[in-house]
Short mmCIF file of C-alpha atoms and ligand atoms in Angstrom, two decimals:
data_model
loop_
_atom_site.label_atom_id
_atom_site.label_comp_id
_atom_site.label_asym_id
_atom_site.label_seq_id
_atom_site.Cartn_x
_atom_site.Cartn_y
_atom_site.Cartn_z
CA MET A 1 223.63 132.21 52.42
CA ASN A 2 224.12 128.65 51.21
CA THR A 3 221.60 126.12 52.42
CA PRO A 4 223.08 122.90 53.82
CA ARG A 5 223.37 119.99 51.40
CA ALA A 6 223.83 116.24 51.90
CA VAL A 7 227.36 114.85 51.88
CA LYS A 8 228.56 114.09 48.34
CA GLY A 9 227.67 110.55 47.33
CA MET A 10 225.10 110.17 50.13
CA ASN A 11 221.49 110.32 49.08
CA ASP A 12 218.10 111.01 50.59
CA ILE A 13 215.41 108.49 49.81
CA LEU A 14 212.18 110.45 49.57
CA PRO A 15 208.74 109.10 50.46
CA HIS A 16 207.70 108.84 46.80
CA GLU A 17 210.72 106.60 46.14
CA VAL A 18 210.66 104.54 49.29
CA GLY A 19 207.82 102.26 48.15
CA ARG A 20 210.21 100.51 45.76
CA TRP A 21 212.70 100.06 48.63
CA HIS A 22 210.03 98.58 50.86
CA ARG A 23 209.04 96.14 48.17
CA LEU A 24 212.62 94.97 47.63
CA GLU A 25 213.29 94.68 51.36
CA ARG A 26 210.07 92.74 51.86
CA GLU A 27 210.85 90.32 49.04
CA PHE A 28 214.41 89.87 50.27
CA ARG A 29 213.26 88.99 53.77
CA LYS A 30 210.62 86.64 52.44
CA THR A 31 213.07 84.84 50.18
CA VAL A 32 215.95 84.41 52.61
CA GLU A 33 213.73 83.55 55.57
CA SER A 34 212.25 80.75 53.48
CA TYR A 35 215.82 79.37 53.29
CA GLY A 36 216.22 79.51 57.07
CA PHE A 37 218.20 82.77 57.40
CA GLY A 38 217.59 84.89 60.50
CA GLU A 39 218.22 88.64 60.64
CA ILE A 40 221.19 90.14 62.48
CA ARG A 41 221.58 93.90 63.07
CA THR A 42 225.09 95.07 63.88
CA PRO A 43 226.36 98.60 64.63
CA LEU A 44 227.23 100.94 61.75
CA VAL A 45 230.53 101.71 63.45
CA GLU A 46 233.20 99.15 64.31
CA PRO A 47 236.83 99.20 65.51
CA THR A 48 238.99 99.93 62.44
CA GLU A 49 241.10 96.89 63.15
CA LEU A 50 238.17 94.58 62.38
CA PHE A 51 238.21 95.65 58.74
CA THR A 52 241.97 95.80 58.26
CA ARG A 53 242.27 92.26 59.62
CA SER A 54 239.36 90.71 57.75
CA ILE A 55 239.11 92.58 54.46
CA GLY A 56 242.88 92.84 54.04
CA GLU A 57 245.39 95.68 54.01
CA ALA A 58 246.05 95.53 50.27
CA THR A 59 242.45 96.05 49.15
CA ASP A 60 240.92 99.21 47.69
CA ILE A 61 238.50 99.39 50.60
CA VAL A 62 241.13 99.38 53.33
CA GLU A 63 243.75 101.34 51.41
CA LYS A 64 241.61 104.26 50.40
CA GLU A 65 237.87 103.98 50.91
CA MET A 66 237.15 103.73 54.62
CA TYR A 67 235.65 106.53 56.70
CA THR A 68 237.92 106.25 59.69
CA PHE A 69 238.09 108.60 62.66
CA ALA A 70 239.49 108.77 66.15
CA ASP A 71 236.85 108.42 68.85
CA LYS A 72 237.74 111.51 70.91
CA GLY A 73 241.39 110.70 70.41
CA GLU A 74 241.09 107.22 71.85
CA LYS A 75 240.20 104.33 69.62
CA SER A 76 240.21 104.31 65.82
CA LEU A 77 236.70 103.63 64.53
CA THR A 78 235.37 103.07 61.00
CA LEU A 79 231.96 103.33 59.38
CA ARG A 80 231.33 99.82 58.13
CA PRO A 81 232.24 99.43 54.44
CA GLU A 82 230.52 96.03 54.17
CA GLY A 83 228.63 93.56 56.33
CA THR A 84 230.65 90.35 56.38
CA ALA A 85 233.31 91.48 58.86
CA SER A 86 230.73 92.76 61.36
CA CYS A 87 228.77 89.52 61.15
CA ALA A 88 231.92 87.47 61.71
CA ARG A 89 232.77 89.63 64.72
CA ALA A 90 229.30 89.19 66.19
CA TYR A 91 229.38 85.46 65.48
CA LEU A 92 232.58 85.16 67.52
CA GLU A 93 231.66 87.65 70.20
CA HIS A 94 228.48 85.74 71.04
CA THR A 95 230.20 82.32 70.63
CA ILE A 96 227.43 81.23 68.31
CA HIS A 97 229.59 78.32 67.14
CA ALA A 98 229.28 76.75 70.59
CA ARG A 99 225.50 76.70 70.23
CA GLU A 100 224.86 75.88 66.58
CA ALA A 101 226.66 73.65 64.09
CA VAL A 102 225.39 75.70 61.19
CA THR A 103 224.29 79.33 61.34
CA ARG A 104 222.42 81.27 58.66
CA TRP A 105 222.25 85.04 59.07
CA TYR A 106 221.07 87.88 56.88
CA TYR A 107 221.40 91.65 57.18
CA MET A 108 220.29 94.80 55.41
CA GLY A 109 221.46 98.35 55.79
CA PRO A 110 223.75 101.21 54.81
CA MET A 111 227.46 100.77 54.08
CA TYR A 112 230.09 103.48 53.61
CA ARG A 113 232.95 103.68 51.12
CA ARG A 114 234.74 106.78 49.95
CA GLU A 115 234.60 105.91 46.26
CA ARG A 116 234.26 108.35 43.37
CA PRO A 117 230.50 108.88 43.11
CA ALA A 118 228.86 107.90 39.82
CA LYS A 119 225.58 106.42 38.73
CA GLY A 120 225.23 103.21 40.76
CA ARG A 121 228.27 104.05 42.91
CA TYR A 122 227.74 106.02 46.09
CA ARG A 123 229.52 106.75 49.34
CA GLN A 124 226.57 105.65 51.41
CA PHE A 125 224.84 102.72 49.73
CA HIS A 126 222.69 99.86 50.93
CA GLN A 127 223.40 96.19 50.92
CA ALA A 128 221.37 93.12 51.71
CA GLY A 129 223.40 90.02 52.33
CA CYS A 130 223.59 86.56 53.86
CA GLU A 131 226.25 84.58 55.68
CA VAL A 132 226.39 80.84 56.39
CA TYR A 133 228.81 79.57 59.03
CA GLY A 134 229.83 76.00 59.74
CA ASP A 135 229.32 74.30 56.37
CA HIS A 136 232.41 73.74 54.24
CA GLY A 137 230.73 71.91 51.37
CA PRO A 138 230.02 73.11 47.84
CA PHE A 139 226.29 72.33 48.04
CA VAL A 140 225.50 75.27 50.29
CA ASP A 141 227.46 77.53 47.90
CA ALA A 142 225.23 76.37 45.06
CA GLU A 143 222.05 76.69 47.10
CA VAL A 144 222.83 80.27 48.09
CA ILE A 145 223.86 81.34 44.57
CA ASP A 146 220.62 79.85 43.27
CA MET A 147 218.69 81.68 46.01
CA VAL A 148 220.12 85.04 44.86
CA VAL A 149 219.18 84.27 41.27
CA SER A 150 215.63 83.33 42.33
CA PHE A 151 215.34 86.53 44.33
CA LEU A 152 216.42 88.65 41.37
CA GLU A 153 213.86 86.93 39.15
CA ARG A 154 211.18 87.42 41.78
CA VAL A 155 211.73 91.19 41.91
CA GLY A 156 211.77 91.45 38.12
CA VAL A 157 215.48 91.92 37.38
CA LYS A 158 215.87 90.36 33.97
CA ASP A 159 218.86 89.79 31.80
CA ILE A 160 221.52 88.83 34.32
CA ARG A 161 224.86 87.02 34.04
CA VAL A 162 225.97 84.74 36.86
CA LEU A 163 229.75 84.40 36.91
CA VAL A 164 231.40 81.68 38.96
CA ASN A 165 235.05 80.97 39.68
CA SER A 166 237.26 79.26 42.24
CA LEU A 167 240.19 80.90 43.96
CA GLY A 168 241.26 77.64 45.57
CA GLY A 169 242.67 77.42 49.05
CA PRO A 170 245.83 79.17 50.34
CA GLU A 171 248.13 76.53 48.87
CA THR A 172 246.55 76.74 45.41
CA ARG A 173 246.67 80.49 45.52
CA ALA A 174 250.33 80.60 46.45
CA ARG A 175 251.22 78.34 43.50
CA TYR A 176 249.03 80.36 41.18
CA ARG A 177 250.47 83.63 42.38
CA THR A 178 253.97 82.49 41.44
CA ALA A 179 252.82 81.42 37.97
CA LEU A 180 250.93 84.67 37.50
CA LEU A 181 253.93 86.76 38.53
CA ASP A 182 256.13 84.79 36.13
CA TYR A 183 253.70 85.69 33.38
CA LEU A 184 253.19 89.33 34.35
CA ALA A 185 256.69 90.41 35.37
CA PRO A 186 258.18 90.53 31.82
CA GLN A 187 255.22 92.74 30.76
CA ARG A 188 255.48 95.08 33.72
CA GLU A 189 256.06 98.21 31.63
CA LYS A 190 252.89 97.63 29.63
CA LEU A 191 250.65 97.49 32.73
CA SER A 192 248.77 100.49 34.11
CA ALA A 193 250.41 102.34 37.01
CA ASP A 194 247.86 100.83 39.42
CA SER A 195 248.57 97.33 38.25
CA GLN A 196 252.33 97.81 38.44
CA ARG A 197 251.81 98.60 42.08
CA ARG A 198 249.54 95.58 42.48
CA LEU A 199 252.32 93.33 41.20
CA GLU A 200 253.83 93.72 44.64
CA THR A 201 250.72 93.90 46.76
CA ASN A 202 247.88 91.92 45.16
CA PRO A 203 248.68 90.58 41.68
CA LEU A 204 245.39 88.67 41.36
CA ARG A 205 243.55 91.98 41.22
CA ILE A 206 245.26 92.77 37.91
CA LEU A 207 243.02 90.12 36.36
CA ASP A 208 239.87 92.17 36.86
CA SER A 209 241.40 95.57 36.18
CA LYS A 210 239.20 97.86 34.10
CA ALA A 211 242.17 99.54 32.34
CA PRO A 212 242.28 98.52 28.65
CA GLU A 213 246.08 98.02 28.67
CA ASP A 214 245.71 95.54 31.57
CA GLN A 215 242.78 93.71 30.04
CA ALA A 216 244.71 92.59 26.96
CA ILE A 217 247.44 91.17 29.20
CA ALA A 218 244.98 89.55 31.63
CA GLU A 219 243.34 87.81 28.68
CA GLY A 220 246.46 85.72 28.10
CA ALA A 221 247.19 85.01 31.77
CA PRO A 222 247.23 81.44 33.08
CA SER A 223 243.91 80.31 34.58
CA ILE A 224 243.67 79.65 38.29
CA LEU A 225 241.37 76.74 37.48
CA ASP A 226 244.39 74.88 36.08
CA PHE A 227 246.15 75.21 39.44
CA LEU A 228 243.43 73.89 41.75
CA SER A 229 244.50 71.23 44.24
CA GLU A 230 242.58 67.98 44.15
CA GLU A 231 240.32 69.05 47.02
CA ASP A 232 239.71 72.47 45.51
CA ARG A 233 238.90 70.86 42.16
CA LYS A 234 236.43 68.48 43.79
CA HIS A 235 234.70 71.38 45.53
CA PHE A 236 234.44 73.32 42.30
CA ASP A 237 233.15 70.36 40.26
CA LEU A 238 230.46 69.61 42.84
CA LEU A 239 229.45 73.27 42.90
CA VAL A 240 229.12 73.31 39.12
CA GLY A 241 227.23 70.01 39.15
CA THR A 242 224.78 71.21 41.79
CA LEU A 243 224.14 74.47 39.95
CA GLU A 244 223.43 72.42 36.84
CA SER A 245 220.99 70.22 38.76
CA LEU A 246 219.23 73.32 40.06
CA GLY A 247 219.04 74.72 36.53
CA THR A 248 220.73 77.92 37.67
CA PRO A 249 222.10 79.77 34.65
CA PHE A 250 225.83 80.44 35.13
CA GLU A 251 229.12 80.91 33.32
CA ILE A 252 232.59 80.02 34.54
CA GLU A 253 234.71 83.20 34.52
CA ARG A 254 238.29 82.35 35.34
CA ARG A 255 239.27 86.02 35.59
CA LEU A 256 236.77 86.78 38.32
CA VAL A 257 238.69 87.69 41.49
CA ARG A 258 236.68 90.49 43.17
CA GLY A 259 238.25 93.08 45.38
CA LEU A 260 238.36 91.52 48.81
CA ASP A 261 241.19 89.46 50.23
CA TYR A 262 239.22 87.05 52.32
CA TYR A 263 237.79 84.76 49.68
CA SER A 264 238.82 81.16 49.14
CA ARG A 265 237.43 78.57 46.75
CA THR A 266 233.99 79.59 45.46
CA LEU A 267 233.56 83.10 44.16
CA PHE A 268 230.60 84.51 42.28
CA GLU A 269 229.25 87.73 40.88
CA ILE A 270 225.93 88.57 39.32
CA GLN A 271 225.94 91.26 36.68
CA GLY A 272 222.95 93.07 35.27
CA ARG A 273 222.54 94.38 31.79
CA GLY A 274 219.10 95.93 31.75
CA GLY A 275 217.40 99.02 33.08
CA GLU A 276 219.43 102.12 33.78
CA LEU A 277 222.57 100.29 34.93
CA GLY A 278 225.63 101.79 33.36
CA ALA A 279 229.20 100.78 34.00
CA GLN A 280 228.40 99.77 37.59
CA ASN A 281 226.82 96.50 36.55
CA ALA A 282 227.79 94.24 39.47
CA LEU A 283 224.50 93.64 41.28
CA ALA A 284 225.66 91.06 43.80
CA GLY A 285 228.83 89.27 44.73
CA GLY A 286 230.16 86.88 47.25
CA GLY A 287 231.92 83.67 47.95
CA ARG A 288 233.53 81.41 50.47
CA TYR A 289 235.81 82.76 53.19
CA ASP A 290 236.95 79.75 55.13
CA ALA A 291 239.88 81.44 56.88
CA MET A 292 238.30 84.64 58.19
CA ILE A 293 236.87 83.42 61.48
CA GLU A 294 240.21 81.90 62.45
CA GLU A 295 242.10 85.02 61.38
CA LEU A 296 239.87 87.03 63.71
CA GLY A 297 241.02 84.84 66.57
CA GLY A 298 238.24 82.23 66.53
CA PRO A 299 238.17 78.53 65.81
CA SER A 300 238.47 77.23 62.26
CA ILE A 301 234.94 77.65 60.91
CA PRO A 302 234.14 77.75 57.21
CA ALA A 303 231.83 80.44 55.89
CA PHE A 304 230.05 81.52 52.74
CA GLY A 305 228.34 84.82 52.06
CA PHE A 306 227.23 87.41 49.57
CA ALA A 307 225.90 90.95 49.40
CA LEU A 308 223.76 92.69 46.86
CA GLY A 309 223.49 96.41 46.27
CA ILE A 310 219.96 97.74 46.66
CA GLU A 311 220.55 100.97 44.68
CA ARG A 312 221.90 99.00 41.73
CA LEU A 313 219.02 96.59 41.87
CA LEU A 314 216.60 99.49 41.70
CA LEU A 315 218.42 100.79 38.64
CA ALA A 316 218.29 97.36 37.01
CA MET A 317 214.60 96.82 37.68
CA SER A 318 212.28 97.83 34.93
CA GLU A 319 210.07 100.67 36.08
CA GLU A 320 206.47 99.57 36.58
CA ALA A 321 203.74 101.96 35.53
CA PRO A 322 202.68 103.79 38.68
CA ALA A 323 199.44 102.20 39.83
CA THR A 324 197.03 103.87 42.21
CA GLU A 325 197.46 102.81 45.79
CA ASP A 326 194.93 101.28 48.10
CA ARG A 327 194.55 104.63 49.79
CA VAL A 328 191.67 106.98 50.67
CA VAL A 329 191.73 110.76 50.85
CA ILE A 330 189.02 112.65 52.73
CA LEU A 331 188.18 116.11 51.40
CA ALA A 332 186.32 118.67 53.50
CA ALA A 333 184.40 121.78 52.45
CA ASN A 334 184.50 123.86 55.64
CA ASP A 335 185.75 123.93 59.20
CA ARG A 336 182.97 121.76 60.59
CA ALA A 337 183.64 119.20 57.85
CA ARG A 338 187.37 119.32 58.61
CA THR A 339 186.69 118.37 62.22
CA GLU A 340 184.40 115.61 60.99
CA ALA A 341 187.11 114.47 58.57
CA THR A 342 189.58 113.89 61.42
CA VAL A 343 186.96 111.84 63.31
CA LEU A 344 185.98 109.80 60.26
CA ALA A 345 189.63 109.24 59.23
CA ARG A 346 190.52 107.92 62.66
CA ALA A 347 187.67 105.41 62.58
CA LEU A 348 188.70 104.16 59.13
CA ARG A 349 192.37 103.88 60.14
CA LEU A 350 191.38 101.82 63.17
CA ALA A 351 189.83 99.41 60.66
CA ASP A 352 193.25 99.20 58.92
CA HIS A 353 192.58 101.48 55.96
CA ARG A 354 195.21 103.90 54.72
CA VAL A 355 193.58 107.30 55.00
CA GLU A 356 194.77 110.84 54.39
CA THR A 357 192.91 114.02 55.13
CA ASP A 358 193.23 117.38 53.44
CA LEU A 359 192.81 119.71 56.38
CA ARG A 360 194.17 122.96 54.94
CA PRO A 361 191.69 125.57 56.19
CA THR A 362 191.66 127.64 53.00
CA ALA A 363 191.91 125.04 50.22
CA SER A 364 188.88 124.77 47.93
CA LEU A 365 187.36 121.34 47.27
CA LYS A 366 188.56 121.70 43.70
CA SER A 367 192.19 122.15 44.70
CA GLN A 368 191.92 119.37 47.29
CA LEU A 369 190.61 117.05 44.59
CA ARG A 370 193.45 117.97 42.24
CA ARG A 371 195.99 117.19 44.94
CA ALA A 372 194.37 113.86 45.82
CA ASP A 373 194.34 112.91 42.15
CA ARG A 374 198.07 113.57 41.81
CA SER A 375 198.89 111.63 44.97
CA GLY A 376 198.05 108.28 43.41
CA ALA A 377 195.23 107.53 45.90
CA ARG A 378 192.37 105.40 44.68
CA LEU A 379 189.34 106.84 46.39
CA VAL A 380 188.21 110.23 47.68
CA LEU A 381 185.46 110.79 50.22
CA ILE A 382 183.92 114.24 50.13
CA LEU A 383 182.37 115.93 53.17
CA GLY A 384 180.41 118.96 51.97
CA GLU A 385 177.91 121.18 53.77
CA ASP A 386 174.92 119.33 52.38
CA GLU A 387 176.46 115.87 53.02
CA LEU A 388 177.11 116.74 56.65
CA ALA A 389 173.50 117.81 57.11
CA ARG A 390 172.21 114.57 55.59
CA GLY A 391 174.70 112.24 57.32
CA VAL A 392 176.16 110.98 54.05
CA VAL A 393 179.48 111.03 52.22
CA GLN A 394 180.13 111.45 48.50
CA TRP A 395 182.69 109.04 47.08
CA LYS A 396 184.64 109.13 43.85
CA ARG A 397 187.14 106.68 42.42
CA LEU A 398 190.20 108.38 40.98
CA ASP A 399 191.21 105.48 38.76
CA ALA A 400 187.79 104.83 37.21
CA ASP A 401 184.71 106.75 36.19
CA LYS A 402 182.69 105.81 39.26
CA LYS A 403 181.11 107.87 41.98
CA GLY A 404 178.18 107.80 44.37
CA GLU A 405 176.88 108.48 47.83
CA VAL A 406 176.92 106.35 50.96
CA SER A 407 175.51 106.94 54.41
CA ARG A 408 178.01 107.62 57.17
CA ASP A 409 176.73 104.59 59.09
CA ALA A 410 177.23 102.21 56.18
CA LEU A 411 180.58 103.63 55.07
CA LEU A 412 182.89 101.48 57.16
CA GLY A 413 181.19 98.29 56.05
CA GLN A 414 181.30 99.26 52.39
CA LEU A 415 184.69 100.89 52.09
CA ARG A 416 186.53 97.74 51.06
CA ALA A 417 184.08 97.20 48.22
CA LEU A 418 184.35 100.85 47.13
CA LEU A 419 188.13 100.46 46.86
CA ASP A 420 188.06 97.10 45.08
CA ASP A 421 185.10 97.19 42.66
P1 LIG B 1 231.12 94.09 47.59
O1 LIG B 1 230.80 94.28 49.03
O2 LIG B 1 232.18 95.01 47.10
O3 LIG B 1 231.34 92.65 47.23
O4 LIG B 1 229.83 94.55 46.79
C1 LIG B 1 228.62 93.84 46.76
C2 LIG B 1 227.58 94.66 46.04
O5 LIG B 1 227.36 95.89 46.73
C3 LIG B 1 227.98 95.12 44.64
O6 LIG B 1 227.71 94.12 43.70
C4 LIG B 1 227.13 96.33 44.45
O7 LIG B 1 225.83 95.97 44.04
C5 LIG B 1 227.06 96.93 45.83
N1 LIG B 1 228.04 98.03 45.98
C6 LIG B 1 229.33 97.95 46.33
N2 LIG B 1 229.90 99.17 46.40
C7 LIG B 1 228.93 100.06 46.08
C8 LIG B 1 228.88 101.50 45.99
N3 LIG B 1 229.93 102.27 46.24
N4 LIG B 1 227.70 102.07 45.62
C9 LIG B 1 226.61 101.30 45.38
N5 LIG B 1 226.61 99.95 45.47
C10 LIG B 1 227.74 99.34 45.81
#
């Protein structure tokens, strides 16, 4: 009989891997909280309409990637494919705009898209992201982009490219769309089948198509930066100037459009080149979405946000050599010692130490020691027959050639030193 397996493209994160996740999550919180962002947790499931209205009908996500189902034949629900729409919904639902002029939120958690699974591309993946509401200026765009770059440096992701572009406002985009169509239409036959379809639905997306036949054509396309209105141009110039003042490394990439419909003006993407990243090299992306809140039925409130993919970050991070952990394992020679081990372990845990016991009734001390050694713990405490009788414990460091004996009474006071010396 077949044993059950996880859904394709959805992965388990096992305890030996989760330490790296914890570290990233911790660093993310620390970084964004230092910029005044507060955490929001929204449901994993939302009304389908939220995503079709905010992300846009003619996007890959809404057209083909959402996990959508009928809730017992009543309402159509969708597993969230990204975090921005849910945050915008919550922002409106709780009328946050009536309470705060500027709101800074961050979130972390799983997202769902029915994409073709590959290295760095999954159907359940994890994002960490931020949203700022109520500030229409370019300075906050620059500050947040710089924050993402600092975070990546802090967690040891090296060798990144920061791409920045402007999509202008609706008026700019309409003028650019016409110019782009004028350029693309005569070359229609040379475009990929997907891009021919996009000519009708979303011609800007042709610019970042991965198909080689499209790329050559996109290369010669007019640049949206030449179509910016005066206000859009001012926004972009101030963004660029602020990034320069911050010393943030960046490149202007006029072909950057990204896959979501809701962006206006500032757009950015951070690509990685190192580690095990393959073709899926976009680590983080985001931009300004000044129209979304209004389109969802709220007042006109500008917003800026980004999301980064945790799995891709982990692939991009250089693997550190596994160090031993600040952890103790208690080994016991017989049943009486095993009982003692549970008592001793509890006392040490109450003093905030990380302690494991090996309580298997038939395992020899030798096999217990082998297991502790492999676990990456730093210190073992051994309770043998003789040690029990004398009220002492043998200790042995697993990462250094050090061992000794300590009385049970003195152990708690000395444990920190035994781990650190
Ligand atoms: P997006 O929400 O499409 O702007 O994506 C933001 C970031 O989420 C990307 O730069 C990736 O790091 C990550 N991401 C998006 N889709 C996936 C996926 N299917 N699998 C893994 N990571 C993803």
